[in-house]
Short mmCIF file of C-alpha atoms in Angstrom, two decimals:
data_model
loop_
_atom_site.label_atom_id
_atom_site.label_comp_id
_atom_site.label_asym_id
_atom_site.label_seq_id
_atom_site.Cartn_x
_atom_site.Cartn_y
_atom_site.Cartn_z
CA MET T 1062 34.89 -1.19 -21.14
CA LYS T 1063 36.00 -1.04 -17.52
CA GLN T 1064 36.11 -4.22 -15.48
CA PRO T 1065 32.69 -4.76 -13.87
CA ILE T 1066 32.50 -4.79 -10.09
CA LEU T 1067 30.26 -7.90 -10.34
CA GLN T 1068 30.10 -10.55 -13.03
CA VAL T 1069 27.81 -13.57 -12.87
CA GLN T 1070 28.17 -16.27 -15.53
CA GLN T 1071 25.88 -19.24 -16.14
CA LEU T 1072 24.78 -19.53 -12.54
CA ASN T 1073 22.59 -22.53 -11.75
CA LYS T 1074 21.11 -23.61 -8.44
CA SER T 1075 18.93 -26.52 -7.41
CA PHE T 1076 17.33 -27.57 -4.16
CA GLY T 1077 17.05 -31.33 -4.52
CA SER T 1078 15.32 -32.03 -7.83
CA LYS T 1079 13.94 -28.49 -8.13
CA GLN T 1080 16.09 -26.11 -10.17
CA VAL T 1081 15.57 -22.53 -8.99
CA LEU T 1082 18.21 -20.65 -11.02
CA HIS T 1083 18.77 -21.33 -14.73
CA ASP T 1084 21.92 -20.04 -16.47
CA ILE T 1085 21.87 -16.60 -14.84
CA SER T 1086 24.41 -14.24 -16.43
CA PHE T 1087 24.81 -10.49 -15.99
CA THR T 1088 27.35 -7.81 -15.08
CA ALA T 1089 27.21 -4.79 -12.80
CA GLN T 1090 29.38 -1.78 -13.53
CA LYS T 1091 30.87 0.49 -10.88
CA GLY T 1092 28.43 3.11 -9.63
CA HIS T 1093 25.33 1.58 -11.21
CA ILE T 1094 22.07 0.87 -9.41
CA ILE T 1095 20.50 -2.38 -10.61
CA GLY T 1096 16.96 -3.34 -9.73
CA LEU T 1097 16.18 -7.04 -9.38
CA VAL T 1098 12.50 -7.66 -10.09
CA GLY T 1099 10.25 -10.70 -10.18
CA ALA T 1100 7.33 -12.44 -8.51
CA ASN T 1101 7.69 -14.28 -5.21
CA GLY T 1102 9.63 -17.47 -5.87
CA ALA T 1103 11.32 -16.11 -9.01
CA GLY T 1104 14.78 -16.73 -7.50
CA LYS T 1105 15.79 -13.19 -6.47
CA THR T 1106 16.83 -13.97 -2.89
CA THR T 1107 18.54 -17.21 -3.92
CA LEU T 1108 20.55 -15.30 -6.52
CA MET T 1109 21.60 -12.70 -3.95
CA LYS T 1110 22.58 -15.39 -1.45
CA ALA T 1111 24.66 -17.17 -4.11
CA ILE T 1112 26.52 -13.94 -4.91
CA LEU T 1113 27.20 -13.47 -1.20
CA GLY T 1114 28.46 -17.02 -0.74
CA LEU T 1115 25.57 -17.87 1.59
CA THR T 1116 24.47 -20.79 -0.57
CA SER T 1117 26.34 -22.96 -3.02
CA ALA T 1118 25.66 -22.73 -6.76
CA GLN T 1119 27.17 -23.87 -10.04
CA GLY T 1120 28.67 -21.15 -12.22
CA ILE T 1121 31.16 -18.31 -12.00
CA ILE T 1122 30.83 -15.28 -9.72
CA THR T 1123 33.50 -12.60 -9.93
CA ILE T 1124 33.68 -9.55 -7.67
CA ASP T 1125 36.12 -6.81 -8.66
CA GLY T 1126 37.98 -9.31 -10.82
CA HIS T 1127 38.30 -11.96 -8.08
CA PRO T 1128 36.34 -15.24 -7.97
CA SER T 1129 33.89 -15.76 -5.14
CA SER T 1130 32.05 -18.92 -4.15
CA PHE T 1131 30.44 -20.70 -1.21
CA ASP T 1132 33.84 -21.93 0.07
CA HIS T 1133 36.06 -19.12 -1.28
CA HIS T 1134 34.80 -15.62 -0.53
CA GLU T 1135 37.62 -13.48 0.81
CA ILE T 1136 36.63 -10.79 -1.70
CA LEU T 1137 33.29 -10.35 0.09
CA LYS T 1138 35.05 -7.91 2.42
CA LYS T 1139 34.24 -5.38 -0.33
CA VAL T 1140 30.53 -6.20 -0.20
CA GLY T 1141 27.77 -5.03 2.14
CA ALA T 1142 24.38 -6.71 2.31
CA LEU T 1143 20.94 -6.87 3.85
CA ILE T 1144 19.21 -10.13 2.97
CA GLU T 1145 15.62 -10.85 4.06
CA TYR T 1146 15.66 -9.55 7.65
CA PRO T 1147 18.44 -7.69 9.50
CA SER T 1148 20.32 -9.69 12.12
CA ILE T 1149 19.37 -7.76 15.24
CA TYR T 1150 20.33 -8.68 18.82
CA PRO T 1151 17.43 -7.44 20.99
CA PHE T 1152 19.42 -6.41 24.08
CA MET T 1153 22.14 -4.55 22.17
CA THR T 1154 21.76 -0.92 21.18
CA GLY T 1155 21.89 0.19 17.58
CA ARG T 1156 25.29 1.77 18.24
CA ASP T 1157 26.60 -1.51 19.67
CA HIS T 1158 25.51 -3.28 16.48
CA LEU T 1159 27.48 -0.81 14.40
CA LYS T 1160 30.53 -1.20 16.66
CA LEU T 1161 30.29 -4.97 16.19
CA PHE T 1162 30.29 -4.68 12.39
CA ALA T 1163 32.76 -1.79 11.94
CA LYS T 1164 36.04 -2.82 10.30
CA GLY T 1165 39.31 -1.16 9.40
CA ALA T 1166 40.46 2.37 10.16
CA ASN T 1167 38.37 5.32 11.39
CA GLN T 1168 35.67 3.10 12.90
CA SER T 1169 34.20 5.82 15.13
CA GLN T 1170 34.00 8.19 12.18
CA LYS T 1171 32.31 5.53 10.01
CA ILE T 1172 29.76 4.83 12.75
CA GLN T 1173 28.93 8.48 13.30
CA SER T 1174 28.67 9.09 9.55
CA VAL T 1175 26.22 6.23 8.95
CA ILE T 1176 24.12 7.26 11.98
CA HIS T 1177 23.80 10.69 10.40
CA ASP T 1178 23.19 9.40 6.86
CA MET T 1179 20.47 6.95 7.97
CA HIS T 1180 18.84 9.40 10.42
CA LEU T 1181 19.31 7.07 13.40
CA THR T 1182 20.35 9.64 16.02
CA LYS T 1183 17.10 9.70 18.02
CA TYR T 1184 17.15 6.02 18.91
CA ILE T 1185 20.65 4.70 18.17
CA ASP T 1186 21.41 4.25 21.89
CA ARG T 1187 18.18 2.38 22.70
CA ALA T 1188 18.07 -1.41 23.01
CA ALA T 1189 17.05 -2.87 19.64
CA LYS T 1190 14.15 -4.78 21.24
CA LYS T 1191 12.38 -1.41 21.45
CA TYR T 1192 12.81 -0.73 17.72
CA SER T 1193 9.89 -0.72 15.29
CA LEU T 1194 10.13 -2.68 12.03
CA GLY T 1195 11.22 0.45 10.19
CA MET T 1196 13.89 1.26 12.79
CA LYS T 1197 15.29 -2.28 12.51
CA GLN T 1198 15.29 -2.01 8.73
CA LYS T 1199 17.21 1.27 8.81
CA LEU T 1200 19.75 -0.23 11.22
CA GLY T 1201 20.15 -3.24 8.92
CA ILE T 1202 20.84 -0.95 5.94
CA ALA T 1203 23.26 1.06 8.09
CA MET T 1204 25.19 -2.12 8.86
CA ALA T 1205 25.28 -2.97 5.15
CA ILE T 1206 26.81 0.37 4.11
CA LEU T 1207 28.86 1.02 7.28
CA ASN T 1208 32.28 0.04 5.91
CA ASN T 1209 31.86 1.86 2.59
CA PRO T 1210 31.70 -1.32 0.48
CA GLU T 1211 32.16 -1.18 -3.28
CA LEU T 1212 29.09 -3.38 -3.83
CA VAL T 1213 25.91 -3.28 -1.75
CA ILE T 1214 23.22 -5.95 -2.07
CA LEU T 1215 19.85 -5.08 -0.55
CA ASP T 1216 16.88 -7.46 -0.41
CA GLU T 1217 13.60 -5.56 0.06
CA PRO T 1218 15.23 -2.55 1.76
CA MET T 1219 12.03 -0.46 1.70
CA ASN T 1220 10.12 -2.92 3.90
CA GLY T 1221 8.67 -1.14 6.92
CA LEU T 1222 9.91 2.31 5.90
CA ASP T 1223 7.54 5.27 5.88
CA PRO T 1224 7.44 7.65 2.87
CA GLN T 1225 9.97 10.06 4.40
CA ALA T 1226 12.42 7.26 5.20
CA ASN T 1227 11.97 5.87 1.67
CA LYS T 1228 12.85 9.25 0.20
CA GLU T 1229 15.90 9.59 2.46
CA LEU T 1230 17.08 6.10 1.48
CA ARG T 1231 16.64 6.88 -2.24
CA LEU T 1232 18.70 10.05 -1.95
CA LEU T 1233 21.43 8.23 0.00
CA ILE T 1234 21.62 5.38 -2.54
CA LYS T 1235 21.86 7.85 -5.41
CA ALA T 1236 24.57 9.86 -3.64
CA LYS T 1237 26.63 6.75 -2.90
CA SER T 1238 26.24 5.45 -6.46
CA GLN T 1239 27.49 8.77 -7.81
CA ALA T 1240 30.51 8.34 -5.55
CA GLY T 1241 31.16 4.91 -7.10
CA THR T 1242 29.23 2.37 -4.99
CA THR T 1243 27.31 -0.26 -6.96
CA PHE T 1244 23.89 -1.40 -5.73
CA LEU T 1245 21.91 -4.55 -6.50
CA ILE T 1246 18.43 -4.01 -5.05
CA SER T 1247 15.51 -6.40 -4.94
CA SER T 1248 12.16 -4.81 -4.15
CA HIS T 1249 8.48 -5.52 -4.68
CA ILE T 1250 7.75 -1.81 -4.17
CA LEU T 1251 8.25 -1.04 -7.84
CA SER T 1252 7.14 2.58 -7.59
CA GLU T 1253 10.15 3.22 -5.32
CA LEU T 1254 12.53 1.13 -7.41
CA GLN T 1255 11.50 3.10 -10.50
CA LYS T 1256 12.80 6.28 -8.85
CA VAL T 1257 16.27 4.94 -8.10
CA ALA T 1258 17.36 2.10 -10.44
CA ASP T 1259 19.43 2.68 -13.58
CA GLU T 1260 19.13 -0.87 -14.87
CA LEU T 1261 16.75 -3.79 -14.41
CA LEU T 1262 17.03 -7.55 -14.26
CA ILE T 1263 13.59 -9.14 -14.52
CA LEU T 1264 13.44 -12.74 -13.27
CA ASP T 1265 10.73 -15.32 -13.75
CA HIS T 1266 10.94 -18.99 -12.78
CA GLY T 1267 14.66 -18.61 -12.10
CA ARG T 1268 15.49 -17.14 -15.51
CA ILE T 1269 16.35 -13.61 -16.60
CA ILE T 1270 13.55 -12.78 -19.04
CA GLN T 1271 14.75 -9.24 -19.65
CA GLU T 1272 17.88 -7.23 -18.91
CA THR T 1273 17.41 -3.57 -19.75
CA THR T 1274 17.76 0.00 -18.55
CA MET T 1275 14.93 1.69 -16.70
CA LYS T 1276 14.85 4.39 -19.37
CA ALA T 1277 14.55 1.89 -22.24
CA LEU T 1278 11.84 -0.18 -20.56
CA LEU T 1279 9.67 2.84 -19.79
CA ALA T 1280 10.24 4.32 -23.27
CA ALA T 1281 8.99 1.08 -24.83
CA SER T 1282 5.94 0.92 -22.59
CA ASN T 1283 2.41 1.94 -23.50
CA HIS T 1284 1.29 5.57 -23.65
CA TYR T 1285 -2.24 6.86 -23.16
CA LEU T 1286 -4.37 9.96 -23.45
CA VAL T 1287 -6.99 10.39 -20.75
CA LEU T 1288 -9.74 12.70 -22.03
CA SER T 1289 -12.60 14.56 -20.47
CA THR T 1290 -15.26 15.83 -22.89
CA SER T 1291 -18.68 17.41 -23.01
CA ASP T 1292 -20.18 13.96 -23.80
CA ASP T 1293 -17.93 11.07 -22.76
CA VAL T 1294 -20.48 8.43 -23.76
CA LEU T 1295 -20.67 9.72 -27.33
CA ALA T 1296 -16.90 10.33 -27.39
CA ARG T 1297 -16.25 6.69 -26.46
CA LYS T 1298 -18.54 5.53 -29.25
CA VAL T 1299 -17.05 7.73 -31.99
CA LEU T 1300 -13.46 6.94 -30.98
CA THR T 1301 -14.19 3.20 -31.04
CA ASN T 1302 -15.84 3.54 -34.47
CA ALA T 1303 -12.79 5.49 -35.68
CA GLY T 1304 -10.54 2.56 -34.74
CA TYR T 1305 -9.03 3.86 -31.52
CA GLN T 1306 -8.31 1.42 -28.68
CA LEU T 1307 -9.96 2.41 -25.41
CA THR T 1308 -8.52 0.59 -22.43
CA ASP T 1309 -10.71 1.57 -19.50
CA ASN T 1310 -14.43 1.41 -18.77
CA THR T 1311 -14.40 4.10 -16.09
CA GLU T 1312 -12.52 6.86 -17.92
CA LEU T 1313 -11.92 7.88 -21.52
CA LYS T 1314 -8.42 6.37 -21.82
CA VAL T 1315 -7.06 6.04 -25.36
CA HIS T 1316 -4.03 3.92 -26.24
CA VAL T 1317 -1.70 5.99 -28.44
CA GLY T 1318 1.90 5.88 -29.69
CA ALA T 1319 4.85 7.42 -27.88
CA LYS T 1320 4.30 10.64 -29.80
CA ALA T 1321 0.57 11.20 -29.58
CA ASN T 1322 -1.02 13.09 -32.49
CA LEU T 1323 -4.07 14.87 -31.15
CA GLU T 1324 -5.25 16.35 -34.41
CA PRO T 1325 -7.14 13.28 -35.75
CA ILE T 1326 -8.91 12.82 -32.40
CA LEU T 1327 -9.91 16.49 -32.30
CA LYS T 1328 -11.25 16.27 -35.86
CA VAL T 1329 -13.40 13.27 -34.94
CA PHE T 1330 -14.78 15.17 -31.97
CA GLU T 1331 -15.42 18.30 -34.04
CA GLN T 1332 -17.48 16.30 -36.51
CA HIS T 1333 -19.78 15.24 -33.66
CA ASP T 1334 -19.84 18.56 -31.77
CA ILE T 1335 -17.88 17.12 -28.85
CA THR T 1336 -15.84 19.61 -26.83
CA VAL T 1337 -12.59 18.53 -25.13
CA LEU T 1338 -12.51 19.77 -21.54
CA ASP T 1339 -9.24 18.21 -20.39
CA ILE T 1340 -6.36 16.08 -21.77
CA GLN T 1341 -3.83 14.18 -19.68
CA HIS T 1342 -0.83 12.22 -20.95
CA ARG T 1343 -0.25 9.03 -18.98
CA ASP T 1344 2.52 6.46 -19.36
CA GLU T 1345 2.77 2.93 -18.05
CA ASN T 1346 4.81 2.81 -14.88
CA LEU T 1347 7.38 0.16 -13.95
CA GLU T 1348 4.77 -2.03 -12.27
CA ASP T 1349 2.60 -2.08 -15.40
CA SER T 1350 5.58 -2.88 -17.63
CA VAL T 1351 6.91 -5.66 -15.39
CA LEU T 1352 3.50 -7.30 -14.92
CA LYS T 1353 3.02 -7.30 -18.69
CA LEU T 1354 6.39 -9.04 -19.19
CA LEU T 1355 5.72 -11.58 -16.45
CA ASN T 1356 2.25 -12.36 -17.81
CA LYS T 1357 3.71 -12.81 -21.29
CA ASP T 1358 6.40 -15.13 -19.96
CA GLN T 1359 3.84 -17.13 -17.99
CA LEU T 1360 1.78 -17.66 -21.15
CA GLU T 1361 4.87 -18.79 -23.04
CA VAL T 1362 5.81 -21.23 -20.25
CA GLU T 1363 2.29 -22.68 -20.22
CA GLY T 1364 2.33 -22.94 -24.02
CA GLN T 1365 5.48 -25.08 -23.86
CA LYS T 1366 3.89 -27.61 -21.52
#
């Protein structure tokens, strides 16, 4: 296997007597998009700050084969980041911000390219104090990707973005990942993260409770049939009597396996003169799957007390 662009080994972090990260270990391969998911206070931002050398932690962090830490982070030149809120100077224009952060050769070309990629042209020469939340967010992301870093760490990048800007950001992240850039993205907007992430790290109480691919998590999630019939009240009764699990009181939603076999259900309906008017297949989304894992972990934590 190729050397990972990021490797985190047994990372621990405490604030006073409170431990907020517990033996965090994972790797990120070149060109992968990794979603970092968890409830508020799970340790996501602290983990990102530790990787970026913004806070001290115990453990080993390696970026492109080189160690990085709070007091030794030369390798972070290869990393771009947006953590919490972008650092915006109100009386500087967006372009001036980019000029301030541009490094290396071809700076003007880099600036113009990121202005185009992030759709900043209309307001890039305005003072940042006139920017909306979404404009500031887009500028912050632009600063993170400006110097074509090999690793980009984004904390809640979709905050303040409208649906069109979200779509544009998704397409840009995917294009850059295909060109070899690795992304570690924390977001509470799981519907957006589902559309872009290849892999997932799910944190709870400072621990990784699951490390998986998006495809594997969704494949293992629950599947349902949502039915509309000529007599939904009777249909609910006969399905329940036949041993089917109905999961909703407002619609006829039947829990089934990944490969739903309709024939037994249709036979039950035929026996009671029930006509099927419509059938929809519905899968759990990322939010459903994550909440189920977090609830399960919470029960286990409480059971250990």
